[in-house]
Coordinates of C-alpha atoms in Angstrom, one line a residue:
Chain A
X1 CA -34.2 -26.4 91.4
X2 CA -34.1 -25.7 87.7
X3 CA -31.4 -23.6 86.0
X4 CA -32.6 -20.6 84.0
X5 CA -31.5 -22.3 80.7
X6 CA -33.7 -25.2 81.5
X7 CA -36.8 -23.0 81.4
X8 CA -38.9 -23.4 78.2
X9 CA -39.0 -20.5 75.7
X10 CA -42.5 -19.1 75.3
X11 CA -44.2 -21.0 72.6
X12 CA -44.0 -19.3 69.2
X13 CA -46.3 -19.8 66.3
X14 CA -43.6 -20.7 63.7
X15 CA -45.7 -19.4 60.8
X16 CA -45.0 -15.9 62.2
X17 CA -41.3 -16.2 61.7
X18 CA -41.9 -16.7 58.0
X19 CA -43.4 -13.1 57.7
X20 CA -44.4 -12.5 54.1
X21 CA -42.4 -9.4 53.0
X22 CA -44.6 -8.5 50.2
X23 CA -47.6 -8.6 52.5
X24 CA -45.7 -6.7 55.1
X25 CA -45.0 -3.9 52.6
X26 CA -48.5 -3.7 51.2
X27 CA -50.4 -3.8 54.5
X28 CA -47.9 -2.3 56.9
X29 CA -49.5 -0.1 59.5
X30 CA -48.0 2.9 57.8
X31 CA -47.9 4.4 54.3
X32 CA -44.9 3.5 52.0
X33 CA -44.1 5.1 48.7
X34 CA -41.1 5.6 46.4
X35 CA -40.6 8.6 44.1
X36 CA -38.1 9.9 41.6
X37 CA -35.9 12.7 42.9
X38 CA -38.4 15.2 41.4
X39 CA -41.3 13.6 43.4
X40 CA -42.9 11.6 40.6
X41 CA -44.5 8.5 42.3
X42 CA -43.2 5.1 41.2
X43 CA -44.5 2.8 43.9
X44 CA -47.1 3.0 46.7
X45 CA -48.2 0.4 49.2
X46 CA -51.8 -0.7 49.7
X47 CA -52.2 1.1 53.1
X48 CA -51.3 4.5 51.5
X49 CA -53.6 3.9 48.5
X50 CA -56.4 3.0 50.9
X51 CA -55.8 6.2 52.9
X52 CA -55.8 8.3 49.7
X53 CA -58.7 6.6 47.9
X54 CA -56.8 6.4 44.6
X55 CA -56.1 3.5 42.3
X56 CA -52.4 2.8 41.8
X57 CA -52.6 3.5 38.0
X58 CA -54.0 7.0 38.8
X59 CA -50.8 7.9 40.7
X60 CA -47.8 6.0 39.4
X61 CA -45.9 8.1 36.9
X62 CA -48.8 10.6 36.8
X63 CA -48.6 12.5 40.0
X64 CA -45.9 13.7 42.3
X65 CA -45.7 13.2 46.1
X66 CA -46.0 17.0 46.6
X67 CA -49.3 17.0 44.7
X68 CA -50.8 14.7 47.4
X69 CA -50.2 17.4 50.0
X70 CA -52.3 20.5 50.6
X71 CA -50.9 23.6 48.8
X72 CA -49.2 24.8 52.0
X73 CA -47.5 21.5 52.4
X74 CA -46.5 21.5 48.8
X75 CA -44.9 24.9 49.1
X76 CA -43.1 23.8 52.2
X77 CA -41.9 20.6 50.5
X78 CA -40.5 22.5 47.5
X79 CA -38.8 25.2 49.6
X80 CA -37.6 23.3 52.6
X81 CA -37.9 19.5 52.4
X82 CA -36.7 18.9 48.8
X83 CA -33.4 21.0 49.3
X84 CA -33.0 19.4 52.7
X85 CA -33.2 15.9 51.1
X86 CA -30.5 16.8 48.5
X87 CA -28.3 18.3 51.2
X88 CA -28.4 15.6 53.9
X89 CA -30.0 12.6 52.0
X90 CA -32.8 12.2 54.6
X91 CA -35.4 14.2 56.4
X92 CA -37.4 13.1 59.5
X93 CA -40.6 13.9 61.3
X94 CA -41.9 16.5 58.9
X95 CA -45.6 17.2 59.4
X96 CA -47.8 17.4 56.3
X97 CA -51.5 17.0 55.4
X98 CA -52.5 14.6 52.7
X99 CA -55.4 15.4 50.4
X100 CA -57.5 12.4 49.6
X101 CA -59.2 11.8 46.3
X102 CA -62.5 12.8 47.8
X103 CA -61.0 16.1 49.0
X104 CA -60.9 15.3 52.7
X105 CA -57.6 15.5 54.5
X106 CA -55.3 13.3 56.6
X107 CA -52.5 14.6 58.8
X108 CA -49.3 12.6 58.5
X109 CA -45.7 12.6 59.7
X110 CA -43.2 12.0 57.0
X111 CA -39.7 10.4 57.1
X112 CA -37.8 10.2 53.8
X113 CA -34.4 8.9 52.6
X114 CA -32.7 9.7 49.3
X115 CA -31.1 6.9 47.4
X116 CA -28.1 7.7 45.1
X117 CA -26.7 5.7 42.2
X118 CA -23.1 4.6 42.0
X119 CA -22.2 8.0 40.6
X120 CA -23.7 9.6 43.7
X121 CA -26.5 11.0 41.6
X122 CA -30.0 11.1 43.2
X123 CA -31.9 8.0 42.2
X124 CA -35.0 7.7 44.3
X125 CA -36.7 8.8 47.5
X126 CA -38.2 6.3 49.9
X127 CA -40.9 7.7 52.0
X128 CA -42.8 6.5 55.1
X129 CA -45.9 8.2 56.2
X130 CA -47.6 7.9 59.6
X131 CA -51.2 8.7 60.3
X132 CA -51.1 11.3 63.1
X133 CA -54.8 12.4 63.3
X134 CA -54.8 12.3 67.1
X135 CA -51.3 13.7 67.6
X136 CA -52.2 16.7 65.4
X137 CA -55.1 17.4 67.6
X138 CA -52.9 17.3 70.7
X139 CA -50.3 19.5 69.0
X140 CA -53.0 22.1 68.1
X141 CA -54.2 22.0 71.7
X142 CA -50.6 22.5 72.8
X143 CA -50.2 25.5 70.5
X144 CA -53.5 26.9 71.8
X145 CA -52.3 26.4 75.4
X146 CA -49.0 28.1 74.5
X147 CA -50.7 31.1 73.0
X148 CA -52.8 31.3 76.1
X149 CA -49.8 31.0 78.4
X150 CA -48.0 33.7 76.5
X151 CA -51.0 36.0 76.8
X152 CA -51.2 35.4 80.5
X153 CA -47.5 36.0 80.9
X154 CA -47.9 39.3 79.0
X155 CA -50.7 40.3 81.4
X156 CA -48.5 39.3 84.4
X157 CA -45.7 41.4 83.0
X158 CA -48.0 44.3 82.6
X159 CA -49.3 44.0 86.2
X160 CA -45.8 43.7 87.4
X161 CA -44.7 46.8 85.6
X162 CA -47.6 48.7 87.1
X163 CA -46.5 47.5 90.6
X164 CA -43.0 48.6 90.0
X165 CA -44.2 52.0 88.9
X166 CA -46.4 52.3 92.0
X167 CA -43.6 51.2 94.2
X168 CA -41.3 53.8 92.7
X169 CA -44.0 56.4 93.3
X170 CA -44.4 55.4 96.9
X171 CA -40.7 55.3 97.5
X172 CA -40.4 58.8 96.1
X173 CA -43.3 60.1 98.2
X174 CA -41.8 58.5 101.2
X175 CA -38.5 60.1 100.7
X176 CA -40.2 63.5 100.0
X177 CA -42.1 63.1 103.3
X178 CA -38.8 62.5 105.1
X179 CA -37.3 65.5 103.5
X180 CA -40.3 67.5 104.4
X181 CA -40.2 66.4 108.1
X182 CA -36.5 67.1 108.2
X183 CA -36.9 70.6 106.7
X184 CA -39.9 71.4 108.9
X185 CA -38.2 70.4 112.1
X186 CA -35.0 72.2 111.1
X187 CA -36.9 75.4 110.2
X188 CA -39.0 75.3 113.4
X189 CA -36.1 74.6 115.7
X190 CA -34.4 78.0 115.2
X191 CA -37.4 80.3 116.0
X192 CA -38.4 78.1 118.9
X193 CA -34.9 78.2 120.4
X194 CA -35.0 81.9 119.9
X195 CA -38.3 82.0 121.8
X196 CA -36.8 80.0 124.6
X197 CA -33.9 82.4 124.9
X198 CA -36.1 85.5 124.7
X199 CA -38.4 84.0 127.3
X200 CA -35.4 83.4 129.7
X201 CA -34.4 87.1 129.1
X202 CA -38.0 88.2 129.7
X203 CA -38.2 86.2 132.9
X204 CA -35.0 87.8 134.2
X205 CA -35.9 91.4 133.4
X206 CA -39.7 91.7 133.6
X207 CA -41.8 92.0 136.7
X208 CA -45.4 90.8 136.8
X209 CA -47.9 92.1 139.3
X210 CA -50.6 89.5 138.5
X211 CA -50.5 86.8 141.2
X212 CA -51.3 84.1 138.5
X213 CA -48.3 85.2 136.4
X214 CA -45.8 82.9 138.1
X215 CA -48.0 79.8 137.3
X216 CA -48.5 80.9 133.7
X217 CA -44.8 81.5 133.3
X218 CA -44.0 77.9 134.3
X219 CA -46.8 76.6 132.1
X220 CA -45.4 78.6 129.2
X221 CA -41.9 77.2 129.8
X222 CA -43.2 73.7 129.9
X223 CA -45.0 74.2 126.6
X224 CA -41.8 75.5 125.1
X225 CA -39.9 72.5 126.3
X226 CA -42.5 70.2 124.8
X227 CA -42.2 71.9 121.4
X228 CA -38.4 71.5 121.5
X229 CA -38.8 67.9 122.5
X230 CA -41.2 67.2 119.6
X231 CA -38.8 68.9 117.1
X232 CA -35.9 66.9 118.4
X233 CA -37.9 63.7 118.1
X234 CA -38.9 64.5 114.5
X235 CA -35.2 65.2 113.6
X236 CA -34.3 61.8 115.2
X237 CA -36.9 59.9 113.1
X238 CA -35.4 61.3 109.9
X239 CA -31.8 60.8 111.0
X240 CA -32.4 57.2 112.1
X241 CA -33.9 56.6 108.6
X242 CA -30.8 58.1 106.9
X243 CA -28.4 56.3 109.1
X244 CA -30.1 53.0 108.6
X245 CA -29.6 53.2 104.9
X246 CA -25.9 52.9 105.5
X247 CA -25.5 50.9 108.6
X248 CA -24.5 47.2 108.3
X249 CA -26.0 44.3 110.2
X250 CA -24.1 43.0 113.3
X251 CA -24.4 40.1 115.7
X252 CA -25.5 41.8 118.9
X253 CA -25.0 40.2 122.3
X254 CA -28.3 41.1 124.0
X255 CA -27.5 41.1 127.7
X256 CA -24.7 43.7 127.8
X257 CA -26.4 45.7 125.1
X258 CA -29.7 45.9 127.1
X259 CA -27.8 46.6 130.4
X260 CA -26.1 49.6 128.7
X261 CA -29.4 51.0 127.7
X262 CA -30.9 50.5 131.2
X263 CA -27.9 52.3 132.8
X264 CA -28.5 55.3 130.6
X265 CA -32.1 55.5 131.9
X266 CA -30.9 55.9 135.5
X267 CA -33.3 53.3 136.9
X268 CA -32.4 54.0 140.5
X269 CA -34.2 57.4 140.2
X270 CA -37.3 55.4 139.5
X271 CA -36.6 52.7 142.0
X272 CA -37.3 50.4 139.1
X273 CA -36.5 46.6 139.0
X274 CA -35.4 45.0 135.8
X275 CA -35.4 41.3 135.0
X276 CA -33.5 40.1 131.9
X277 CA -33.9 36.7 130.4
X278 CA -32.1 36.1 127.1
X279 CA -31.6 32.3 127.6
X280 CA -33.8 31.3 124.7
X281 CA -32.0 33.7 122.2
X282 CA -28.9 35.3 123.6
X283 CA -27.8 37.1 120.4
X284 CA -29.4 38.7 117.3
X285 CA -28.3 39.7 113.8
X286 CA -29.4 43.2 113.5
X287 CA -28.4 46.8 112.8
X288 CA -27.1 48.0 116.1
X289 CA -28.6 51.6 116.0
X290 CA -32.1 50.4 115.2
X291 CA -32.1 47.7 117.9
X292 CA -30.8 50.4 120.3
X293 CA -33.6 52.8 119.4
X294 CA -36.3 50.1 119.7
X295 CA -35.2 48.9 123.2
X296 CA -34.4 52.4 124.4
X297 CA -37.9 53.7 123.5
X298 CA -39.7 50.7 124.9
X299 CA -37.7 50.7 128.1
X300 CA -38.0 54.4 128.7
X301 CA -41.7 54.2 128.0
X302 CA -41.9 51.4 130.7
X303 CA -40.4 53.8 133.2
X304 CA -42.2 56.9 132.0
X305 CA -45.7 55.3 132.1
X306 CA -45.1 53.5 135.4
X307 CA -48.1 53.3 137.7
X308 CA -47.9 55.9 140.5
X309 CA -49.2 53.2 142.8
X310 CA -46.3 50.7 142.6
X311 CA -42.6 50.2 142.1
X312 CA -41.9 49.7 138.3
X313 CA -41.0 46.1 137.4
X314 CA -39.8 45.6 133.8
X315 CA -39.0 42.2 132.3
X316 CA -37.1 41.9 129.0
X317 CA -36.9 38.4 127.4
X318 CA -36.5 36.6 124.1
X319 CA -38.1 33.6 122.6
X320 CA -37.5 31.5 119.4
X321 CA -40.5 31.4 117.0
X322 CA -40.8 29.4 113.8
X323 CA -38.8 31.7 111.5
X324 CA -38.5 34.6 113.8
X325 CA -37.1 35.8 117.1
X326 CA -39.5 37.5 119.6
X327 CA -38.3 40.2 122.0
X328 CA -40.7 41.0 124.7
X329 CA -40.7 44.0 127.0
X330 CA -43.2 43.7 129.8
X331 CA -44.1 46.3 132.4
X332 CA -46.5 46.7 135.3
X333 CA -47.4 50.3 134.5
X334 CA -50.6 52.3 133.7
X335 CA -51.6 50.1 130.7
X336 CA -53.3 51.3 127.6
X337 CA -57.0 50.9 126.7
X338 CA -56.4 49.0 123.5
X339 CA -60.1 48.7 122.7
X340 CA -60.2 52.5 122.4
X341 CA -56.7 53.4 121.2
X342 CA -55.3 50.2 119.7
X343 CA -55.6 51.4 116.1
X344 CA -53.8 54.7 116.8
X345 CA -51.1 53.2 119.0
X346 CA -48.3 53.6 116.6
X347 CA -49.3 56.9 114.9
X348 CA -47.1 59.9 115.1
X349 CA -47.9 62.3 117.9
X350 CA -50.6 60.1 119.4
X351 CA -50.6 60.3 123.1
X352 CA -52.7 58.3 125.6
X353 CA -51.5 59.6 129.0
X354 CA -51.6 63.4 128.8
X355 CA -50.7 63.6 132.4
X356 CA -47.2 62.3 131.6
X357 CA -44.8 64.4 129.5
X358 CA -44.0 62.9 126.1
X359 CA -43.8 63.7 122.4
X360 CA -45.9 60.9 120.8
X361 CA -42.8 59.9 118.9
X362 CA -41.5 56.8 120.6
X363 CA -43.9 54.0 119.5
X364 CA -44.1 55.5 116.1
X365 CA -40.3 55.2 115.8
X366 CA -40.3 51.6 117.3
X367 CA -42.9 50.4 114.9
X368 CA -41.2 52.0 111.9
X369 CA -37.8 50.5 112.7
X370 CA -39.3 47.0 113.3
X371 CA -41.1 47.2 109.9
X372 CA -37.9 48.3 108.2
X373 CA -36.3 45.2 109.6
X374 CA -39.0 43.1 108.1
X375 CA -40.8 42.4 111.4
X376 CA -43.9 43.4 113.3
X377 CA -45.0 44.6 116.7
X378 CA -47.8 43.1 118.9
X379 CA -49.1 44.6 122.1
X380 CA -51.0 43.2 125.1
X381 CA -52.2 45.6 127.7
X382 CA -54.6 46.0 130.5
X383 CA -55.4 49.4 132.1
X384 CA -53.9 49.7 135.5
X385 CA -52.0 46.5 135.4
X386 CA -49.4 46.8 132.6
X387 CA -48.3 46.4 129.0
X388 CA -46.3 43.9 127.1
X389 CA -44.7 44.7 123.7
X390 CA -43.7 41.7 121.5
X391 CA -41.3 42.5 118.7
X392 CA -41.2 39.8 116.0
X393 CA -37.9 39.9 114.0
X394 CA -37.2 37.6 111.0
X395 CA -33.9 35.8 111.4
Chain B
X1 CA -19.0 36.7 43.8
X2 CA -21.6 37.0 46.5
X3 CA -24.0 34.1 47.1
X4 CA -27.3 34.6 49.0
X5 CA -29.6 31.8 49.9
X6 CA -33.4 31.8 49.5
X7 CA -36.3 31.4 52.0
X8 CA -36.2 28.2 54.1
X9 CA -32.5 27.5 54.0
X10 CA -29.1 29.0 54.5
X11 CA -25.7 29.5 52.9
X12 CA -24.9 25.8 53.0
X13 CA -27.3 25.2 50.1
X14 CA -24.6 26.6 47.8
X15 CA -22.1 23.9 48.6
X16 CA -22.4 22.1 45.3
X17 CA -22.1 25.2 43.2
X18 CA -20.0 27.9 45.0
X19 CA -16.7 25.9 45.2
X20 CA -16.6 25.8 41.3
X21 CA -15.9 29.5 41.2
X22 CA -13.3 29.7 43.9
X23 CA -10.4 29.6 41.5
X24 CA -11.5 32.6 39.5
X25 CA -13.5 34.7 42.0
X26 CA -13.4 35.7 45.6
X27 CA -16.4 33.8 46.9
X28 CA -18.5 35.3 49.7
X29 CA -21.3 33.3 51.3
X30 CA -23.7 34.9 53.8
X31 CA -26.7 34.0 55.9
X32 CA -29.5 36.6 55.8
X33 CA -30.4 38.0 59.3
X34 CA -32.9 35.6 60.8
X35 CA -31.6 32.5 58.9
X36 CA -28.8 30.0 59.3
X37 CA -26.3 30.9 61.9
X38 CA -26.9 34.7 61.8
X39 CA -27.6 36.4 65.1
X40 CA -31.3 35.7 65.6
X41 CA -31.6 38.4 68.2
X42 CA -30.8 40.9 65.4
X43 CA -34.0 40.1 63.6
X44 CA -36.3 43.0 64.4
X45 CA -39.6 42.2 62.7
X46 CA -40.3 46.0 62.2
X47 CA -37.0 46.5 60.4
X48 CA -37.3 43.4 58.3
X49 CA -40.9 44.1 57.3
X50 CA -39.7 44.5 53.7
X51 CA -37.0 43.0 51.5
X52 CA -35.3 46.4 51.4
X53 CA -33.7 45.8 54.8
X54 CA -32.1 42.6 53.6
X55 CA -30.8 44.5 50.5
X56 CA -29.3 47.0 52.9
X57 CA -27.6 44.2 54.8
X58 CA -26.1 42.8 51.6
X59 CA -24.8 46.2 50.7
X60 CA -23.3 46.5 54.2
X61 CA -21.4 43.3 53.7
X62 CA -20.2 44.5 50.3
X63 CA -19.0 47.8 51.9
X64 CA -17.4 46.0 54.9
X65 CA -15.4 43.7 52.6
X66 CA -14.7 46.5 50.1
X67 CA -16.1 44.5 47.2
X68 CA -16.2 45.9 43.7
X69 CA -17.5 44.4 40.5
X70 CA -19.7 42.1 42.4
X71 CA -21.3 39.1 40.7
X72 CA -24.4 38.7 42.8
X73 CA -26.0 35.2 42.9
X74 CA -29.3 35.1 44.7
X75 CA -31.7 32.2 45.0
X76 CA -35.5 32.7 45.1
X77 CA -36.4 35.7 47.3
X78 CA -32.7 36.7 47.4
X79 CA -32.8 37.2 43.6
X80 CA -35.1 40.1 44.3
X81 CA -33.0 41.2 47.2
X82 CA -30.1 41.4 44.7
X83 CA -32.2 43.5 42.3
X84 CA -33.0 45.9 45.1
X85 CA -29.4 46.2 46.2
X86 CA -28.1 46.6 42.7
X87 CA -30.7 49.4 42.0
X88 CA -29.6 51.2 45.1
X89 CA -25.9 51.1 44.4
X90 CA -25.3 49.9 40.8
X91 CA -21.7 51.0 40.8
X92 CA -20.7 48.1 43.0
X93 CA -22.2 45.4 40.8
X94 CA -21.0 43.8 37.6
X95 CA -24.0 41.5 37.0
X96 CA -26.7 39.5 38.7
X97 CA -27.5 35.8 38.6
X98 CA -31.1 35.2 39.5
X99 CA -31.8 31.6 40.5
X100 CA -35.5 30.6 40.4
X101 CA -36.5 34.2 40.9
X102 CA -40.0 35.7 41.2
X103 CA -41.0 39.4 41.5
X104 CA -44.4 38.5 42.9
X105 CA -45.8 35.1 43.9
X106 CA -49.5 36.0 43.9
X107 CA -51.6 36.2 40.7
X108 CA -52.7 39.8 39.9
X109 CA -55.2 40.2 37.1
X110 CA -53.2 39.4 33.9
X111 CA -50.0 38.7 35.9
X112 CA -49.4 35.0 36.7
X113 CA -47.4 34.5 39.9
X114 CA -48.6 31.0 40.5
X115 CA -50.5 31.5 43.8
X116 CA -53.6 32.9 45.3
X117 CA -53.6 34.7 48.5
X118 CA -55.3 31.7 50.2
X119 CA -52.5 29.5 49.1
X120 CA -50.0 31.6 51.0
X121 CA -52.2 31.6 54.1
X122 CA -52.2 27.8 53.8
X123 CA -48.4 27.8 53.7
X124 CA -48.2 29.8 56.9
X125 CA -50.5 27.3 58.4
X126 CA -48.4 24.4 57.3
X127 CA -45.4 26.1 58.9
X128 CA -47.3 26.3 62.1
X129 CA -48.1 22.6 61.9
X130 CA -44.4 22.0 61.6
X131 CA -43.6 24.1 64.6
X132 CA -43.3 21.0 66.7
X133 CA -41.7 18.8 64.2
X134 CA -39.8 21.0 61.8
X135 CA -38.0 23.6 63.6
X136 CA -39.4 22.5 66.9
X137 CA -38.1 25.5 68.9
X138 CA -34.8 23.6 69.1
X139 CA -32.8 26.2 67.3
X140 CA -33.3 28.8 70.0
X141 CA -31.9 26.2 72.4
X142 CA -28.8 25.9 70.4
X143 CA -28.5 29.6 69.9
X144 CA -28.7 29.9 73.7
X145 CA -25.9 27.4 74.2
X146 CA -23.1 28.3 71.8
X147 CA -20.8 26.5 74.2
X148 CA -22.5 23.2 73.4
X149 CA -22.2 22.5 69.7
X150 CA -23.1 18.9 70.2
X151 CA -26.7 20.0 70.6
X152 CA -26.7 21.0 67.0
X153 CA -25.3 17.7 65.9
X154 CA -28.3 15.9 67.5
X155 CA -30.8 17.8 65.4
X156 CA -32.8 15.7 62.9
X157 CA -32.9 18.3 60.2
X158 CA -29.9 20.3 61.2
X159 CA -29.7 22.1 57.9
X160 CA -31.9 25.0 57.3
X161 CA -33.7 24.8 60.6
X162 CA -34.7 28.2 61.8
X163 CA -36.6 30.0 64.5
X164 CA -40.3 29.4 63.7
X165 CA -41.4 32.9 64.6
X166 CA -38.8 34.4 62.3
X167 CA -39.5 31.9 59.6
X168 CA -43.1 32.7 59.7
X169 CA -42.5 36.4 59.5
X170 CA -39.9 36.1 56.7
X171 CA -42.4 33.9 54.8
X172 CA -45.0 36.5 55.0
X173 CA -42.6 39.3 53.9
X174 CA -41.4 37.1 51.0
X175 CA -44.6 35.8 49.6
X176 CA -46.5 39.1 50.0
X177 CA -43.8 41.1 48.4
X178 CA -44.3 42.8 45.0
X179 CA -41.1 43.9 43.2
X180 CA -42.3 44.1 39.7
X181 CA -41.8 47.9 39.6
X182 CA -38.1 47.5 40.5
X183 CA -37.3 45.4 37.4
X184 CA -37.1 48.1 34.6
X185 CA -34.8 50.1 36.8
X186 CA -32.0 47.5 36.6
X187 CA -29.4 48.4 34.0
X188 CA -26.9 45.6 34.1
X189 CA -26.6 42.1 32.7
X190 CA -28.8 39.6 34.5
X191 CA -29.1 35.9 34.1
X192 CA -32.4 34.3 34.9
X193 CA -32.0 30.6 35.8
X194 CA -35.4 29.1 35.4
X195 CA -36.3 25.5 36.3
X196 CA -38.5 23.8 33.7
X197 CA -41.0 22.6 36.3
X198 CA -41.0 24.8 39.3
X199 CA -44.2 25.3 41.4
X200 CA -42.9 28.2 43.3
X201 CA -41.5 30.2 40.3
X202 CA -43.3 28.8 37.2
X203 CA -42.1 29.3 33.7
X204 CA -44.5 32.2 33.1
X205 CA -42.8 34.1 35.9
X206 CA -39.4 33.5 34.3
X207 CA -40.5 34.9 30.9
X208 CA -42.2 37.8 32.6
X209 CA -38.9 38.7 34.3
X210 CA -37.0 38.3 31.0
X211 CA -39.4 40.7 29.3
X212 CA -39.1 43.3 32.0
X213 CA -35.4 43.1 32.9
X214 CA -33.7 45.2 30.1
X215 CA -30.4 43.4 29.8
X216 CA -31.5 39.9 30.9
X217 CA -30.8 36.4 29.5
X218 CA -33.1 33.5 30.3
X219 CA -31.9 30.0 30.6
X220 CA -34.4 27.2 31.3
X221 CA -32.8 24.3 33.1
X222 CA -34.4 20.9 32.5
X223 CA -35.2 20.0 36.0
X224 CA -38.1 20.2 38.4
X225 CA -38.3 21.8 41.8
X226 CA -37.2 25.1 43.0
X227 CA -33.5 24.5 43.7
X228 CA -31.5 23.8 40.5
X229 CA -28.2 24.4 42.4
X230 CA -29.1 21.3 44.4
X231 CA -30.9 19.2 41.9
X232 CA -28.7 19.9 38.8
X233 CA -25.6 21.6 40.2
X234 CA -23.5 20.8 37.2
X235 CA -25.9 22.4 34.7
X236 CA -26.3 25.3 37.1
X237 CA -22.5 25.9 37.2
X238 CA -22.3 25.6 33.4
X239 CA -25.0 28.1 32.8
X240 CA -23.5 30.6 35.2
X241 CA -20.1 30.1 33.8
X242 CA -21.3 30.6 30.2
X243 CA -23.1 33.8 31.2
X244 CA -20.0 35.2 33.0
X245 CA -17.8 34.4 30.0
X246 CA -20.1 35.7 27.3
X247 CA -23.0 37.7 28.7
X248 CA -21.0 40.2 30.8
X249 CA -19.1 42.7 28.7
X250 CA -16.3 43.9 30.8

């Protein structure tokens, strides 16, 4: 095995180590020149002279470096570069455009150093110039792209501003609507309560001779109760909304929470059977009141719209999705004809089982609360066999 | 003695001249808003659409420091800013020293300013070409990191770098300004320091100023370029000194 130092150096042509300095100066792949402190040219290399198309005697002692630039560059040199050189004895990477003898131009990048004499007085300036024809093109493209990007960013900002304004408008309209609903329900409640009281009084004091009167009386009473129920529902929608704006998010243990709700529904009166399966997701981070309202409405619906032909069976379960938790409430009730009513399912006051008493408020509220929590509701249903609601909540 | 720098640089360009007057004068150096280490966010292009706003700033500094009998030394565009400030509140000023001044850069019929409108457009173009190399958008980075001064030290051309957008705007305001009408209104001694060979403010401009400034003295310095305070600082100091000792009757 050979040691590294035993390896031969790559073969060098020894003539190259004797680089001719004069030739290097004259034919270097960049322009060299030397000037007096005021810019008067005293020496230029062959490369630079070839670029410019001048003979050396046309330039030395006759022209200044600045005069080789375009007028803009010349102004820039006098105002910026010359003072800078005197201040810090060197400048680097300044971009200028040379004007050749034939009038054509050549973009260059200039580095310069100021030499001083022993008294520290400026003596001469040494200058290197690099041909940057291609680089200048790239730079101009960059500048163009930048202008374009700035224009696009302005457009985006404008679009964003518009969206913010729209959003503010919608928020305002939404809150106006809430206020309207609240005021309307509040203003309706009083006269309807008065009507109910008056009707009770009338029932007690008046005697009707018409045999149909008794039936009409009870229908009237039912209608009154329905109006009161609707008004209460409306008030609840608005109140929920107002409460939610203040309520904080909790970790809710689902089993005891759901059992409480079920108890409040008196399931024994319906002879209903409940199955709870929270093994997949036993607890949730959520505002307690809105979760309560969602489950309460879905569970009470499951009982309310139970099929008259069979004992109600309700199953509540959770499942873990990709970035969300799914709560499902499944019943074996009357079912909904989704093909006919699907699009109206969550609308306020929409009812699909007129034979059952209800206000058309429950699903509207559920949907609204789920959306506020950033989730969505899906429904599967078959008439006469049951309905399943899936609530998708982001976690 | 208040020193104000010209376009394309900042107060550090006075460092070879200003110290010479420290013994006899209270020396105040300032950066115009938009230049040097001024607060760049204060540069509102609408406000600084004319030199008058810079003149107001100079007066604000004079008021803030409670300066009286001010010797105002302004280079290039700031020479005219000084004329505007002195016309507005002559009582604060003793005299003006105008270094390489020009009341208008663009030729106008008989008036020789040295430039055509197209030349100025070309300058603005050259500034754009140097956007990547010259000021390179590096300054805003430093301005955004006052806690990291080492960033400034790494800059190639750390002197006189400026925000390219501001520099472009200031160049436009400077080179398109016309302050010839303000000259006869100045009634105080003024020294015009003219370079013998200056492309930006040629000799013809210096003599024009001398003719139209009622109490002016013209001194031509034997140097080329636009910055005598950098190229011939000693001659510059001597000329100012001579003017302050003899030209100002006080």
